[in-house]
Every structure is written in C-alpha cells, then in structure tokens.
Short mmCIF file of C-alpha atoms in Angstrom, two decimals:
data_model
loop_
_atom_site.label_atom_id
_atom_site.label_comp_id
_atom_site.label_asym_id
_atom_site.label_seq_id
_atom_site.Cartn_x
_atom_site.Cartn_y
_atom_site.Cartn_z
CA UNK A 206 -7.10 -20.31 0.11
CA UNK A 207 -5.99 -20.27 -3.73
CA UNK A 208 -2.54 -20.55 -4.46
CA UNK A 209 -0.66 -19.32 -8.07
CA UNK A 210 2.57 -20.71 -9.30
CA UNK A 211 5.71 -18.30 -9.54
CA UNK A 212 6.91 -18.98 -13.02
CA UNK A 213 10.62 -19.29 -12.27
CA UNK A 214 10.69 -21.33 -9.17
CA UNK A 215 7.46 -22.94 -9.23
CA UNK A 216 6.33 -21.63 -5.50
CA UNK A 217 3.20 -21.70 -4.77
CA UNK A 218 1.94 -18.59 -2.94
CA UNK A 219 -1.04 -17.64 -1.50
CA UNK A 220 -2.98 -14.99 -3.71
CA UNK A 221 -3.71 -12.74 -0.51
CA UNK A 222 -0.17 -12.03 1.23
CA UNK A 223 -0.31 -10.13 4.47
CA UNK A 224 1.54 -6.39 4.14
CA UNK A 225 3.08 -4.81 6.98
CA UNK A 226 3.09 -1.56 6.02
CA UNK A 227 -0.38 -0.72 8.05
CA UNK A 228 -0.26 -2.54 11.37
CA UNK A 229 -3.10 -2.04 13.79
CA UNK A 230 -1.52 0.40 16.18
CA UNK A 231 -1.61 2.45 20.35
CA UNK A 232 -2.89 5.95 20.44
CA UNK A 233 0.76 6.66 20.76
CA UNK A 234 0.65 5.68 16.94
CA UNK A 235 3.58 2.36 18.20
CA UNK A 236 2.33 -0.87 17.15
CA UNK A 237 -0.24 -2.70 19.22
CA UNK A 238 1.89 -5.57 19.14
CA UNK A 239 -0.33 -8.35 20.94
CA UNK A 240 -3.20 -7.44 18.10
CA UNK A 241 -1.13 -7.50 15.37
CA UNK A 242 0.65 -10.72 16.09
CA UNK A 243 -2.68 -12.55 16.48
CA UNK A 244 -3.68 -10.84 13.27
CA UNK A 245 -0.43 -12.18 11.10
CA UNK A 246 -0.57 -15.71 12.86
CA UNK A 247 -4.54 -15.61 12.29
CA UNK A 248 -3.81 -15.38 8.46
CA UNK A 249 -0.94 -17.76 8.18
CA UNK A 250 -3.16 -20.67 10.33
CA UNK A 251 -5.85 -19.79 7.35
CA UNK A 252 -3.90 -20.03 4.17
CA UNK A 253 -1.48 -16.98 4.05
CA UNK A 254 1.77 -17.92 3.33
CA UNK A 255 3.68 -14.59 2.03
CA UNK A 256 4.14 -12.02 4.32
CA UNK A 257 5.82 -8.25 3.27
CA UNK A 258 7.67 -5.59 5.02
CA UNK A 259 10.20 -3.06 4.81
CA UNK A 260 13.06 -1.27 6.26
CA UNK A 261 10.94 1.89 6.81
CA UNK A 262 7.74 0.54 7.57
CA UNK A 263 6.60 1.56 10.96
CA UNK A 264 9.21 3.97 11.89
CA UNK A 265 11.68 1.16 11.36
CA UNK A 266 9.56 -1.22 13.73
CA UNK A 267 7.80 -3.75 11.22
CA UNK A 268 10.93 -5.66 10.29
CA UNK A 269 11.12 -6.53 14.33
CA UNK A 270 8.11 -6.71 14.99
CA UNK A 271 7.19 -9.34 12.25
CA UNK A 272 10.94 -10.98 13.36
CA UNK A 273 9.40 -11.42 16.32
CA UNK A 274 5.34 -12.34 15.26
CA UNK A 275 7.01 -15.22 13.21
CA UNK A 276 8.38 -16.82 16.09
CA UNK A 277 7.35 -20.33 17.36
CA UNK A 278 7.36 -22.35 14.01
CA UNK A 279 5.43 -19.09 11.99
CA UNK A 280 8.64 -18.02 10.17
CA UNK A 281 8.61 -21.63 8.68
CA UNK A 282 4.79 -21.08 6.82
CA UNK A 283 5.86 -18.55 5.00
CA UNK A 284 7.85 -16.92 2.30
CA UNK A 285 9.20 -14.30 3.87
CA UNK A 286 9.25 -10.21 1.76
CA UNK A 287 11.55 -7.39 2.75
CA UNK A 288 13.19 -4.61 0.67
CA UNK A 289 16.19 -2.52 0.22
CA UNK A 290 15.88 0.55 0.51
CA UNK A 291 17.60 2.05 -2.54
CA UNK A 292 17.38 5.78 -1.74
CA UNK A 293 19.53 5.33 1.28
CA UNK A 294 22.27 3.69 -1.21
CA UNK A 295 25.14 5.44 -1.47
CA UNK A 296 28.49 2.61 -1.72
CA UNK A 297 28.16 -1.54 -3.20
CA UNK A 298 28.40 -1.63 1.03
CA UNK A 299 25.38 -0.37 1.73
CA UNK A 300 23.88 -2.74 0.32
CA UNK A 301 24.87 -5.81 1.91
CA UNK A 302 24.96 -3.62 5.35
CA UNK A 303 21.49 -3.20 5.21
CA UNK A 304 20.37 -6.97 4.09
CA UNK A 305 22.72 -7.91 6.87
CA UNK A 306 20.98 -5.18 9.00
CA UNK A 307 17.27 -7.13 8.29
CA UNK A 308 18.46 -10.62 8.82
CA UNK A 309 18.99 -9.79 11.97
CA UNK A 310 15.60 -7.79 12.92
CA UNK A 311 13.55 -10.40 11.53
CA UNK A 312 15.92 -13.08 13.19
CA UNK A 313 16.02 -14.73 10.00
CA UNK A 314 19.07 -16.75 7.92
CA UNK A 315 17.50 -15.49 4.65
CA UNK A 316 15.19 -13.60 2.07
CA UNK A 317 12.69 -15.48 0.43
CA UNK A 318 11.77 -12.52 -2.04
CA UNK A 319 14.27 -9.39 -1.83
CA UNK A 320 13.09 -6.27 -3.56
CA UNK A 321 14.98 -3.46 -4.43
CA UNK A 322 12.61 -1.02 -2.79
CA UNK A 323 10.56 1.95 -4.59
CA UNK A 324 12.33 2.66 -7.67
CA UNK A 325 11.94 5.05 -10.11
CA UNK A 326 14.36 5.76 -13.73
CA UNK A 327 17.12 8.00 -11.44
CA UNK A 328 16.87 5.59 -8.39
CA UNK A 329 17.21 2.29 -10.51
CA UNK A 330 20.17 4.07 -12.51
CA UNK A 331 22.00 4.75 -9.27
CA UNK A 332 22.05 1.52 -7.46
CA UNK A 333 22.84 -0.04 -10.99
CA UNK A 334 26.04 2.31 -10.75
CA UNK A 335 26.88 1.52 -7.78
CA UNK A 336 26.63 -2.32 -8.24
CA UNK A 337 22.71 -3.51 -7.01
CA UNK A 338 23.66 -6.62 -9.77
CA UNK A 339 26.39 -7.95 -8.48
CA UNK A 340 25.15 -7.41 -4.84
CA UNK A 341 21.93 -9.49 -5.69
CA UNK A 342 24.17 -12.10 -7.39
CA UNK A 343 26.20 -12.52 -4.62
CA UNK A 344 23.60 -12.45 -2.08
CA UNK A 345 21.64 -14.93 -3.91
CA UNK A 346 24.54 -17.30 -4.53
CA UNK A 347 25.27 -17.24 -0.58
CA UNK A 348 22.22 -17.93 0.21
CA UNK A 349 21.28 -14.43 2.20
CA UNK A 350 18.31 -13.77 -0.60
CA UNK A 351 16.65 -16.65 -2.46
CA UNK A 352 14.17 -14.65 -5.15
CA UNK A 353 15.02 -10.98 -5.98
CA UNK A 354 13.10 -8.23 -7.61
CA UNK A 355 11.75 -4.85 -7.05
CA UNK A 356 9.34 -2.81 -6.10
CA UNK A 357 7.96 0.73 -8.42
CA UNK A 358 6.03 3.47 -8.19
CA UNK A 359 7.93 5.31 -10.95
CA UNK A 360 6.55 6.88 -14.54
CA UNK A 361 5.33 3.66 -17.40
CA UNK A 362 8.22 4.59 -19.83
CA UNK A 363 10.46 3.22 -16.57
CA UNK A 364 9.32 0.05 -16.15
CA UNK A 365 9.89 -1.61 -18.89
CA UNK A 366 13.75 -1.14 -19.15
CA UNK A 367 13.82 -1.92 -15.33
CA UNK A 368 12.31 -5.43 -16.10
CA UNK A 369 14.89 -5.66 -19.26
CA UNK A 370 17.87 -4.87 -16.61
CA UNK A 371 18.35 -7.75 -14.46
CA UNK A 372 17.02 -11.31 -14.25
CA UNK A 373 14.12 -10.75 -11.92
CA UNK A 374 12.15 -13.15 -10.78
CA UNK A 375 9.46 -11.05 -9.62
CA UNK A 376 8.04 -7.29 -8.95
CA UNK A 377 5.55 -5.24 -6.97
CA UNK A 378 3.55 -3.14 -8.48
CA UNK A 379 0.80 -0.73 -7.36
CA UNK A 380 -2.57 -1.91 -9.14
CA UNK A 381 -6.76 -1.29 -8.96
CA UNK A 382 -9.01 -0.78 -11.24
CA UNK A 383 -8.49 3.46 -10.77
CA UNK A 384 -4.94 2.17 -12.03
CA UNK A 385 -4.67 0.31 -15.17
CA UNK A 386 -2.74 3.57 -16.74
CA UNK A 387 -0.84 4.57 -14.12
CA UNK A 388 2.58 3.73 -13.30
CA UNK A 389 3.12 0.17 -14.50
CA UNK A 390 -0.26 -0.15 -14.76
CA UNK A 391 -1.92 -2.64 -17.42
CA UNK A 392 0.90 -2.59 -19.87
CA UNK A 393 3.72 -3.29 -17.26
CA UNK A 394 1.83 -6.02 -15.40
CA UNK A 395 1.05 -7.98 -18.91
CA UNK A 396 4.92 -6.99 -19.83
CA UNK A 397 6.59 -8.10 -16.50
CA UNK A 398 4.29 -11.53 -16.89
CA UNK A 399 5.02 -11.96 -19.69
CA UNK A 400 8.87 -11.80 -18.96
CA UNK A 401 8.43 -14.73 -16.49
CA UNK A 402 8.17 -12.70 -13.53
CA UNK A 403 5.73 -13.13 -10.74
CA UNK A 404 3.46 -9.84 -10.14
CA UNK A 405 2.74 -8.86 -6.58
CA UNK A 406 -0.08 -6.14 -6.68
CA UNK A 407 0.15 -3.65 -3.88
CA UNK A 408 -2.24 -1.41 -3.01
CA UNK A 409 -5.99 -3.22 -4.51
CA UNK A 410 -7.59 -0.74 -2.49
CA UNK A 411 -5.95 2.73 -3.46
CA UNK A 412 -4.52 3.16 0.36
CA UNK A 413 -8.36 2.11 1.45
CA UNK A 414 -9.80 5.46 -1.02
CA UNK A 415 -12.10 2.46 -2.60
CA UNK A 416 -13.66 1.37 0.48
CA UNK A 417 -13.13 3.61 3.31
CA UNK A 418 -15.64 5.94 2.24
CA UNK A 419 -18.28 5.25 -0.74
CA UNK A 420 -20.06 8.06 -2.17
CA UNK A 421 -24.15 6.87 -2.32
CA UNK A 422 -23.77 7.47 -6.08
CA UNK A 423 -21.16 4.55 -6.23
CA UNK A 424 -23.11 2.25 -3.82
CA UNK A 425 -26.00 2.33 -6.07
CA UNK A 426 -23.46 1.23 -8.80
CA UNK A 427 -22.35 -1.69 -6.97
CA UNK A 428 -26.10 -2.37 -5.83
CA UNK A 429 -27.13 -3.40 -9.26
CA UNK A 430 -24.82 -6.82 -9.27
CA UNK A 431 -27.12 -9.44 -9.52
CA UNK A 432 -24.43 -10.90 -7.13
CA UNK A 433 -24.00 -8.71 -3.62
CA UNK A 434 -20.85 -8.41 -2.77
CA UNK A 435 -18.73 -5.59 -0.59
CA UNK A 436 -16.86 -2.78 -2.36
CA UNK A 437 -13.46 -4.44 -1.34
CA UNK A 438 -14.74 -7.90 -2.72
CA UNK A 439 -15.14 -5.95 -6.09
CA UNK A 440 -12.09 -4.31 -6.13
CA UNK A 441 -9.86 -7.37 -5.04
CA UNK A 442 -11.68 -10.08 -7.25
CA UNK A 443 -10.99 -7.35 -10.23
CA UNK A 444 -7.66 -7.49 -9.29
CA UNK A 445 -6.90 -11.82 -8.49
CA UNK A 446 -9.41 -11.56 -12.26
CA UNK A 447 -6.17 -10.66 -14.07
CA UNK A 448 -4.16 -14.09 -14.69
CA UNK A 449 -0.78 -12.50 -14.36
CA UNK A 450 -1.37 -11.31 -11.38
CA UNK A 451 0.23 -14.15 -8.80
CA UNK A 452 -0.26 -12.59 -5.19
CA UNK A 453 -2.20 -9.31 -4.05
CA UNK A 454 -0.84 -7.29 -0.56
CA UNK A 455 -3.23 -6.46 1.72
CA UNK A 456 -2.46 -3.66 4.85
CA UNK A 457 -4.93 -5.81 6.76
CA UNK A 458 -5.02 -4.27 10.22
CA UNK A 459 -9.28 -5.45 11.53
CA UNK A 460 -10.33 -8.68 12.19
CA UNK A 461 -13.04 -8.47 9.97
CA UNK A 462 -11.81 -7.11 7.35
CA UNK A 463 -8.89 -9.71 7.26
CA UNK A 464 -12.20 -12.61 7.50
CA UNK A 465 -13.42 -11.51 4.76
CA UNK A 466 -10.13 -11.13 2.81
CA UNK A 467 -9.73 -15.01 3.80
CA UNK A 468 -13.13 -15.77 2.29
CA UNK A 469 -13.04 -13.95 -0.81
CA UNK A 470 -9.39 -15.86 -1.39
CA UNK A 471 -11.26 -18.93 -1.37
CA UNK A 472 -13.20 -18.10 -4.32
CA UNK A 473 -11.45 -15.35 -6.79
CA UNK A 474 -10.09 -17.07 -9.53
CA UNK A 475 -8.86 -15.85 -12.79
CA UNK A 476 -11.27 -14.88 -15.44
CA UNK A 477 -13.75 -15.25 -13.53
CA UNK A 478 -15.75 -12.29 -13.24
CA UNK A 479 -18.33 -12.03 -16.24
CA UNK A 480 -18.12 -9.20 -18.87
CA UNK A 481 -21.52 -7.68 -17.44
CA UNK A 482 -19.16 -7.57 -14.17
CA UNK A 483 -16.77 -5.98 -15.61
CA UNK A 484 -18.58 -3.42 -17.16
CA UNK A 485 -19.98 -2.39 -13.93
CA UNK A 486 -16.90 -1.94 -12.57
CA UNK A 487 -15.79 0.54 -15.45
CA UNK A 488 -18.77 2.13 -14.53
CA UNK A 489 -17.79 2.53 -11.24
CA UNK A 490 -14.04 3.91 -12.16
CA UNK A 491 -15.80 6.04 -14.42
CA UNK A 492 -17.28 7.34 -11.51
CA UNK A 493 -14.64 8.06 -9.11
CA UNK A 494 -13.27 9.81 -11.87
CA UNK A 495 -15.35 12.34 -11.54
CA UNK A 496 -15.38 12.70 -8.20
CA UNK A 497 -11.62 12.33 -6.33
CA UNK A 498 -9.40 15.48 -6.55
CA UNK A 499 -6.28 13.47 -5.89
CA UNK A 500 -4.83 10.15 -6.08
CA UNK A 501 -2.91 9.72 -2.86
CA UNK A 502 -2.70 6.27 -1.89
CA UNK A 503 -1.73 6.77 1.93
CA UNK A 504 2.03 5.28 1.52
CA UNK A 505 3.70 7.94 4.07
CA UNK A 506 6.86 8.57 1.80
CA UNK A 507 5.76 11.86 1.92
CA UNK A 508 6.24 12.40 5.48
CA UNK A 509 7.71 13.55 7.78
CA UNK A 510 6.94 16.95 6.14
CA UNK A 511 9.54 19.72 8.05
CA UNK A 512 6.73 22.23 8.94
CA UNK A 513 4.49 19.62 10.29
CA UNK A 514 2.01 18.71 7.85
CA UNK A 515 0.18 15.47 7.93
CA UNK A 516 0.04 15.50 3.99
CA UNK A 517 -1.74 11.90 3.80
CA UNK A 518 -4.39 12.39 6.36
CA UNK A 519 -5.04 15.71 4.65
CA UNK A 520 -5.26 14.51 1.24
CA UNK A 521 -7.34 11.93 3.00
CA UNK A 522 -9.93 13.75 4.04
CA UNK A 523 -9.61 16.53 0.89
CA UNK A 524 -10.70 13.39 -1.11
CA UNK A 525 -13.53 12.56 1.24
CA UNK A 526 -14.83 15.93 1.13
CA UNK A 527 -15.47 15.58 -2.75
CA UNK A 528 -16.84 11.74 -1.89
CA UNK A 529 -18.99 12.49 1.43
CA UNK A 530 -22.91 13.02 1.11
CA UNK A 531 -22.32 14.89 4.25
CA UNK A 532 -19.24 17.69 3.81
CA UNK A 533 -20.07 19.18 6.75
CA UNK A 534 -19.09 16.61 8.91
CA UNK A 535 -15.78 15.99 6.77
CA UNK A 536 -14.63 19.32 7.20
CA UNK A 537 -15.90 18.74 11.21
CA UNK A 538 -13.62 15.71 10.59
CA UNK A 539 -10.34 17.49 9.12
CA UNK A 540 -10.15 19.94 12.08
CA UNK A 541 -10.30 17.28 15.04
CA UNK A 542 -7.95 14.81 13.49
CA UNK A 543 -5.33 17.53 11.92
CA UNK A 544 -6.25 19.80 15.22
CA UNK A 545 -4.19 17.59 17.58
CA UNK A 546 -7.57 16.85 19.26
CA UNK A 547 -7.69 12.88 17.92
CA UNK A 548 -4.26 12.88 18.02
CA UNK A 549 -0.92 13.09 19.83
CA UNK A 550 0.86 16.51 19.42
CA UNK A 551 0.49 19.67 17.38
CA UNK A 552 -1.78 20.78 14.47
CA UNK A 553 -0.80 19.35 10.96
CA UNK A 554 -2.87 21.42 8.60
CA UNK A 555 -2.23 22.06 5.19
CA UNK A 556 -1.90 25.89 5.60
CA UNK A 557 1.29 24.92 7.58
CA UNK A 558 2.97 24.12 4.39
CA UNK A 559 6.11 26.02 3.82
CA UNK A 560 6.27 24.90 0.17
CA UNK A 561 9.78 23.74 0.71
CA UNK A 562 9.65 20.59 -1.98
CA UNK A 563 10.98 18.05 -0.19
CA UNK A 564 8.02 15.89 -0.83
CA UNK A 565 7.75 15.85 -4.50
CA UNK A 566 10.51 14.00 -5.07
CA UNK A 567 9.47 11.22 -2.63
CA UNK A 568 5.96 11.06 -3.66
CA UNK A 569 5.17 7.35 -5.92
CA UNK A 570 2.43 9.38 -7.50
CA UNK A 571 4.22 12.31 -8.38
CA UNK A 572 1.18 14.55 -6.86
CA UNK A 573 2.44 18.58 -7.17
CA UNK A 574 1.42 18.06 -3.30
CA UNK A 575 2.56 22.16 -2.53
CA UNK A 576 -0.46 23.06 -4.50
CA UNK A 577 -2.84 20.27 -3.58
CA UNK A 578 -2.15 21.71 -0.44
CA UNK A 579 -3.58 24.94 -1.23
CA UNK A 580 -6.58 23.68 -2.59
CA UNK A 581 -6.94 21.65 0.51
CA UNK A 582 -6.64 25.35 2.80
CA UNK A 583 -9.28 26.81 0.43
CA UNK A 584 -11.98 23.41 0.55
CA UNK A 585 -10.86 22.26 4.44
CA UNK A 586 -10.06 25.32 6.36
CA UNK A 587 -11.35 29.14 5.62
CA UNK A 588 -12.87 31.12 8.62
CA UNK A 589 -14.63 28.61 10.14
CA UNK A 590 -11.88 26.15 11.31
CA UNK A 591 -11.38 27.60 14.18
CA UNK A 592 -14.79 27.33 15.29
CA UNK A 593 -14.67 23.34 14.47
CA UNK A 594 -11.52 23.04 16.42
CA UNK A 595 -13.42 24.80 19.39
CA UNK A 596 -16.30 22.29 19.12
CA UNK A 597 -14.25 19.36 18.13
CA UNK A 598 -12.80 19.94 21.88
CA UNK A 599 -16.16 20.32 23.57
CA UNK A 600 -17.56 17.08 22.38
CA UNK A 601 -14.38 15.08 22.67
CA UNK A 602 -13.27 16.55 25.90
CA UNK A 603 -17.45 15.09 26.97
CA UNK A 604 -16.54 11.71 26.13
#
C-alpha cells in the first residue's frame, strides 16, 4: 500500500480508502453484514487505513454497521470519515445533535475527518448562517472532531469561495477522467491543494459507468496499451497520477474487485503514467463522450422519488443502452430489474414519473432528471415492455 502525507497534520493515509456508501447487500436490499465486515477488515489487514461513511448511507445503517465492523482493535487502524448532513440543518443545535448522534452509532469518542456533507453555494450559505464555524471550532477544540472539511457536488464558481471560508484541512470531491470540468473538477482540486488541503476523490469510477459496462469500441482503446491493464486500473491510476490528489474512495463491495484495488495501490504513484498513456486515456473520454446520454453517478440523493421511480437504476441502464453492443438485451434488462421481477416490490419505471421536482434540487449533477426521464420512456419502454416483463417472468420464474 502507498501512503500520501496530509499537508496540515502530516497523516499519512492510505491512497485507496474504503467508502461505505455501496456495501455488498441481502435481496431484501439490508446489508449483508457478515460479507461486508470481512470485506472492511480484509482491506484494513492489507493497507487501508481511512474508512468513509455517512449519516444517510444505507438507509441510515452504514454508520452502525461500520461502528460495529470496527470492533475488536479495527477502529484503532484507521482514520475514521463521517459527515454532517447539512440539508437537515436547521438551528447551531443540530449540529452538535447529530455529531453527538454518530459518535454513538459508530461507538466512537471522536472524528478523525468531519465533513460538512454535500454542499452546494445555498447549502454552504445556510449552515454558515446558522453557525457550521463555530460548531466545527468547538467540536474540534473538545476533541469530538479532529480534521474538518467538506464534501461538494455543487457548480465550479462554488468551490472556490467554499475553500476561502473556513480553515479546512481537507475536502471530497467527485473526480475521473469524464470529470476534469465538472464540479470542482481540475481547477478546484489544483486550487483546494494548493490551499493546503488534502483532496479525497470520490467517485474514480463515475458510480461504476467506467467499468460496469465497456462498449467494444472502448475496449479496443484500452487494448492498444503496450501495458494490459483493466479499465478500473486505468481509471484509478489516472486518478492517484494527479499529485494533489492524497486518498481516492472506493464503494468496494466484491472480493475481487477490492484484490485488485489492493494491488494497483501498491504501484500507482504520482506522475507516473507516461504522456502516450495519457493520451490514450483522452482518447478514451473522448469516446464516452460520444456515447453516454447522461452523467448519473449512482449516489441515490435522488431517491426516494414519491411516485416510485428507481431514477438511478434507470439512468443506469438508459446509459447502457447507448454503451451495449447488444440493446436488445438492455432493454430485456430494464424491464426485469425496474419490473419488480429482480427485485422486491412494485415497478419503478420511468413513465411513473409524476414530474413533481423534488429531485432536481437534490441531484450533485444537476441532471433536468423529469426529462431524462422521458427520453428514458421513449429508448427503454414503448409497446414492447410489456412483452419483456411477460418473458422476464417465464425465464426467472424457470430458475
């Protein structure tokens, strides 16, 4: 395992931490505890020493389930992540209610790093109002919270005065090489370094949109590196390439997958990857580019939509389409898992969308998701869903 510095405290993380934000889970969708435990402690006994969460992660259930998972000496390895979560704010109480609130589920006497969770210009300018510096003072000087900064998924212009605000000592930021102009992006991660802060990366993969599924056209990209490596390999070492970057998150939830995290740790250094690297992966962004239709990451602050749409899984699989050589078996796909065949309880189409609004001002990427939606009902559904759904059941009710 590598291992950056943190510029204002001289820690020295582990350049893979371990996010909890996509724990293996039960076909119930709960997490399968016994798995995922093995899966944290797995990481941490190989290198892994920072380990993130939240307050809505799960349903509410990572922060006690990792309280838990860290037990027997665990919590001890690592520097421990968890985050306010500002849009709940509403008094200078809140605040400390809800880092009280976390102590307790993850049976911890303190914070390591303490984010101010998912901000944007109006959410930053409301807990600012309400007193989010003196609360991080205070908590800090007691001892509750021992690094603070935040976490964004806001507009570029944002960031910048954010970092100017308070004293941070670090940030999260979302960042992949389909990324370097969007929200912080480029600019804001060479800013905030520059500022002294460390830079957690969040989301290397796009949500998984880089690996999950690659279009032949891209694999043949990737197949000319004189070097063979996997499409996550690319997109992380592009990442742990940038020097300010100090620790990248990864929603490791598969044994192999987190193996081969480990291993690629062990070797991605900074300014490493050569320029004829490089340019292949430009070729690949240029690429994707042309092919994705939106740029949903997966986060779930979207949901729970009020008419029942799974707007993730459908933007999920709206994506696919455009990536899939075969997108006959993606829209075969879209009506067994949003059918309630694969999965527990009613359909969660995109036609079900009731165009309330309620998730535009949630969503990080600021996706018009009302009329994604549509285009998703014209691509996905049309007169032949039904006739999936009918044979979706057939061949899963056979197995």
């Amino acid at each position: 395992m590598l291992y950056r510095t943190v510029p204002k405290n001289g820690d020295e993380l582990s350049i893979l931490g371990f996010g909890c934000m996509r724990l293996p889970v039960r076909e119930d969708f709960s997490i399968d505890e016994e798995r995922a435990t093995e899966q944290v402690r797995y990481a941490i006994d190989h290198g892994v020493n920072y380990v993130d969460t939240a307050w809505p992660y799960h349903n509410g259930e990572s922060e006690p389930f990792l309280g838990r998972a860290l037990a027997g000496g665990y919590r001890e390895k690592v520097k421990l992540a968890t985050k306010l979560p500002s849009w709940l704010i509403e008094t200078r109480e809140d605040m400390d209610k809800y880092l009280n609130a976390q102590l307790e589920k993850l049976r911890t006497d303190h914070i390591d790093y303490y984010l101010v969770h998912a901000l944007v210009g109006d959410l930053w300018d409301n807990v600012k109002n309400l007193g989010i510096t003196d609360f991080l003072g205070k908590a800090k000087a007691d001892g509750r919270i021992v690094n603070a900064g935040f976490s964004f998924h806001g507009a570029g212009e944002d960031f910048r005065r954010i970092v100017d605000s308070y004293d941070w000592d670090f940030c999260l930021i979302q960042y992949n090489f389909l990324d370097e102009k969007n929200q912080a992006g480029t600019a804001g991660l060479e800013y905030a370094a520059a500022k002294g802060l460390a830079v957690i990366v969040m989301e290397p993969l796009r949500g998984g949109n880089l690996t999950r599924t690659v279009p032949q056209v891209v694999k043949e990209i990737w197949n000319e590196a004189p070097v063979k490596r996997s499409p996550a390999e690319w997109a992380l070492r592009w990442v742990w390439n940038h020097p300010g970057v100090t620790v990248v998150l990864s929603g490791m939830n598969d044994e192999e997958n987190i193996r081969e995290n480990l291993r690629i740790a062990d070797e991605a250094y900074p300014d490493s990857l050569t320029e004829e690297e490089l340019e292949l992966v430009k070729r690949v962004e240029a690429k994707y580019r042309e092919l994705l239709k939106v740029g949903c990451t997966g986060c779930q602050y979207c949901m729970p939509c009020p008419a029942g749409v799974n707007i993730p899984l459908c933007f999920e699989h709206y994506n696919n389409l455009n990536l899939a050589d075969n997108p006959e078996e993606e829209k075969f796909m879209y009506a067994s898992r949003l059918g309630g065949i694969l999965s527990v309880g009613e359909p969660e189409y995109a036609s079900l969308c009731i165009e309330c609004g309620q998730c535009l001002e949630k969503c990080p990427q600021h996706i018009d998701i009302p009329e994604v939606l549509k285009s998703v009902v014209e691509e996905m559904e049309g007169p032949d869903l039904e006739q999936r759904v009918a044979m979706a059941k057939e061949i899963f009710k056979k197995k």
